[in-house]
Amino acid sequence: MRRADLALQATKEPPLRKLGVSGSLYAVLANLQVTPGLTGAELARVVGVTPQAIAALVSKLSGRGWIERRSHPRHGNVQELHLTDRGRGELAGANRLMADLDGYLQQSLGDENYRQLRRLLGEVVELLPGWSPPDTVAP
């Protein structure tokens, strides 16, 4: 799984960067499209990075005018993050690129294998939270 993840990252990063969006920035934008109004802490957990890393990504995207911070309706000191119209436009281009990559994989694997891969990956996602590391791990 790790090799497949690394290969995917290495494949998508160069064309995303040509659009001005790194893989990390894409992850932030895509998650804000799916769940508008996430806080920085929530976004860090979803993307799988530290709060410090998400702060740098948010700052970069905010500086570009792709996302905006809004005060939380009930908690004044908490800021929600939202895509701007410009951010949605930039994300649309990146989404088209990712859809093309997905289409390439589907065509290359064939419909049956592609469906099986998606099903198995879905099962992996469901099973992983149930794993507990052993109490001791030999060095």
Tab-separated table of C-alpha atoms in Angstrom:
chain	number	residue	atom	x	y	z
A	1	MET	CA	0.000	0.000	0.000
A	2	ARG	CA	2.835	2.370	0.831
A	3	ARG	CA	4.506	1.818	-2.542
A	4	ALA	CA	1.215	2.501	-4.320
A	5	ASP	CA	0.713	5.666	-2.251
A	6	LEU	CA	4.220	6.908	-3.051
A	7	ALA	CA	3.762	6.141	-6.758
A	8	LEU	CA	0.457	8.035	-6.768
A	9	GLN	CA	2.039	11.037	-5.048
A	10	ALA	CA	4.988	11.051	-7.460
A	11	THR	CA	2.644	10.810	-10.460
A	12	LYS	CA	0.188	13.527	-9.495
A	13	GLU	CA	2.573	16.063	-7.942
A	14	PRO	CA	4.265	17.399	-11.139
A	15	PRO	CA	1.060	18.113	-13.087
A	16	LEU	CA	-0.594	19.603	-9.993
A	17	ARG	CA	2.405	21.887	-9.476
A	18	LYS	CA	2.067	23.082	-13.093
A	19	LEU	CA	-1.379	24.301	-12.029
A	20	GLY	CA	0.175	26.004	-8.993
A	21	VAL	CA	-1.234	23.476	-6.535
A	22	SER	CA	0.939	21.037	-4.601
A	23	GLY	CA	-0.516	17.759	-3.393
A	24	SER	CA	-0.783	19.205	0.115
A	25	LEU	CA	-2.609	22.309	-1.071
A	26	TYR	CA	-4.921	20.130	-3.152
A	27	ALA	CA	-5.760	18.029	-0.088
A	28	VAL	CA	-6.716	21.180	1.837
A	29	LEU	CA	-8.835	22.594	-0.987
A	30	ALA	CA	-10.570	19.274	-1.699
A	31	ASN	CA	-11.439	18.756	1.960
A	32	LEU	CA	-12.824	22.280	2.277
A	33	GLN	CA	-14.965	21.644	-0.791
A	34	VAL	CA	-16.406	18.504	0.805
A	35	THR	CA	-16.705	19.982	4.308
A	36	PRO	CA	-16.843	23.789	4.270
A	37	GLY	CA	-16.271	25.510	7.584
A	38	LEU	CA	-13.656	23.203	9.057
A	39	THR	CA	-11.402	24.745	11.673
A	40	GLY	CA	-7.637	24.534	11.330
A	41	ALA	CA	-7.441	21.758	13.924
A	42	GLU	CA	-10.178	19.747	12.210
A	43	LEU	CA	-8.545	20.233	8.829
A	44	ALA	CA	-5.162	19.090	10.200
A	45	ARG	CA	-6.735	15.851	11.456
A	46	VAL	CA	-8.539	15.189	8.159
A	47	VAL	CA	-5.489	15.908	6.002
A	48	GLY	CA	-3.180	14.033	8.382
A	49	VAL	CA	-0.686	16.787	9.155
A	50	THR	CA	0.277	18.747	12.246
A	51	PRO	CA	-1.566	21.926	13.226
A	52	GLN	CA	1.637	23.853	12.463
A	53	ALA	CA	1.757	22.416	8.935
A	54	ILE	CA	-1.905	23.191	8.291
A	55	ALA	CA	-1.372	26.761	9.525
A	56	ALA	CA	1.322	27.263	6.878
A	57	LEU	CA	-0.872	25.759	4.144
A	58	VAL	CA	-3.872	27.865	5.192
A	59	SER	CA	-1.727	30.986	5.237
A	60	LYS	CA	-0.461	30.279	1.724
A	61	LEU	CA	-3.969	29.603	0.368
A	62	SER	CA	-5.396	32.624	2.159
A	63	GLY	CA	-2.632	34.806	0.720
A	64	ARG	CA	-3.571	33.634	-2.760
A	65	GLY	CA	-7.209	34.462	-2.107
A	66	TRP	CA	-8.279	30.829	-2.492
A	67	ILE	CA	-9.691	30.391	1.007
A	68	GLU	CA	-11.067	32.743	3.603
A	69	ARG	CA	-11.381	32.658	7.355
A	70	ARG	CA	-14.742	33.385	8.939
A	71	SER	CA	-15.676	33.673	12.584
A	72	HIS	CA	-17.493	30.659	13.971
A	73	PRO	CA	-21.149	31.600	14.629
A	74	ARG	CA	-21.085	30.366	18.252
A	75	HIS	CA	-17.392	30.567	19.179
A	76	GLY	CA	-15.987	33.971	18.348
A	77	ASN	CA	-12.348	33.014	18.818
A	78	VAL	CA	-12.621	30.026	16.435
A	79	GLN	CA	-12.227	30.574	12.720
A	80	GLU	CA	-13.864	28.457	10.043
A	81	LEU	CA	-12.204	27.965	6.677
A	82	HIS	CA	-14.078	28.316	3.389
A	83	LEU	CA	-13.178	28.241	-0.282
A	84	THR	CA	-13.509	31.498	-2.169
A	85	ASP	CA	-14.860	31.658	-5.715
A	86	ARG	CA	-11.266	31.877	-6.909
A	87	GLY	CA	-10.332	28.842	-4.820
A	88	ARG	CA	-13.236	26.864	-6.267
A	89	GLY	CA	-12.016	27.785	-9.751
A	90	GLU	CA	-8.458	26.651	-9.021
A	91	LEU	CA	-9.737	23.465	-7.432
A	92	ALA	CA	-11.906	22.715	-10.470
A	93	GLY	CA	-8.807	22.531	-12.672
A	94	ALA	CA	-7.021	20.258	-10.210
A	95	ASN	CA	-10.146	18.082	-9.901
A	96	ARG	CA	-10.234	17.660	-13.694
A	97	LEU	CA	-6.616	16.540	-13.585
A	98	MET	CA	-7.322	14.034	-10.813
A	99	ALA	CA	-10.418	12.753	-12.647
A	100	ASP	CA	-8.266	12.188	-15.724
A	101	LEU	CA	-5.734	10.231	-13.647
A	102	ASP	CA	-8.547	8.158	-12.147
A	103	GLY	CA	-9.934	7.522	-15.642
A	104	TYR	CA	-6.494	6.389	-16.788
A	105	LEU	CA	-6.322	3.876	-13.949
A	106	GLN	CA	-9.829	2.611	-14.664
A	107	GLN	CA	-9.085	2.177	-18.352
A	108	SER	CA	-5.716	0.528	-17.653
A	109	LEU	CA	-7.042	-1.879	-15.022
A	110	GLY	CA	-10.331	-2.600	-16.747
A	111	ASP	CA	-13.746	-2.021	-15.235
A	112	GLU	CA	-13.892	-5.242	-13.202
A	113	ASN	CA	-10.435	-4.855	-11.631
A	114	TYR	CA	-11.050	-1.161	-11.018
A	115	ARG	CA	-14.316	-1.893	-9.166
A	116	GLN	CA	-12.563	-4.602	-7.159
A	117	LEU	CA	-9.702	-2.251	-6.258
A	118	ARG	CA	-12.126	0.434	-5.075
A	119	ARG	CA	-14.083	-2.118	-3.047
A	120	LEU	CA	-10.935	-3.500	-1.415
A	121	LEU	CA	-9.552	-0.043	-0.643
A	122	GLY	CA	-12.895	0.839	0.929
A	123	GLU	CA	-12.614	-2.247	3.113
A	124	VAL	CA	-9.072	-1.256	4.116
A	125	VAL	CA	-10.335	2.185	5.151
A	126	GLU	CA	-13.074	0.548	7.240
A	127	LEU	CA	-10.751	-2.011	8.860
A	128	LEU	CA	-7.783	0.203	9.772
A	129	PRO	CA	-9.378	1.932	12.795
A	130	GLY	CA	-9.847	-1.508	14.389
A	131	TRP	CA	-6.118	-2.296	14.436
A	132	SER	CA	-4.178	-1.923	17.662
A	133	PRO	CA	-0.384	-1.953	17.705
A	134	PRO	CA	1.223	-4.667	19.818
A	135	ASP	CA	2.268	-3.698	23.337
A	136	THR	CA	5.896	-4.326	22.530
A	137	VAL	CA	7.721	-4.154	19.265
A	138	ALA	CA	11.191	-5.656	18.998
A	139	PRO	CA	13.857	-3.224	17.761
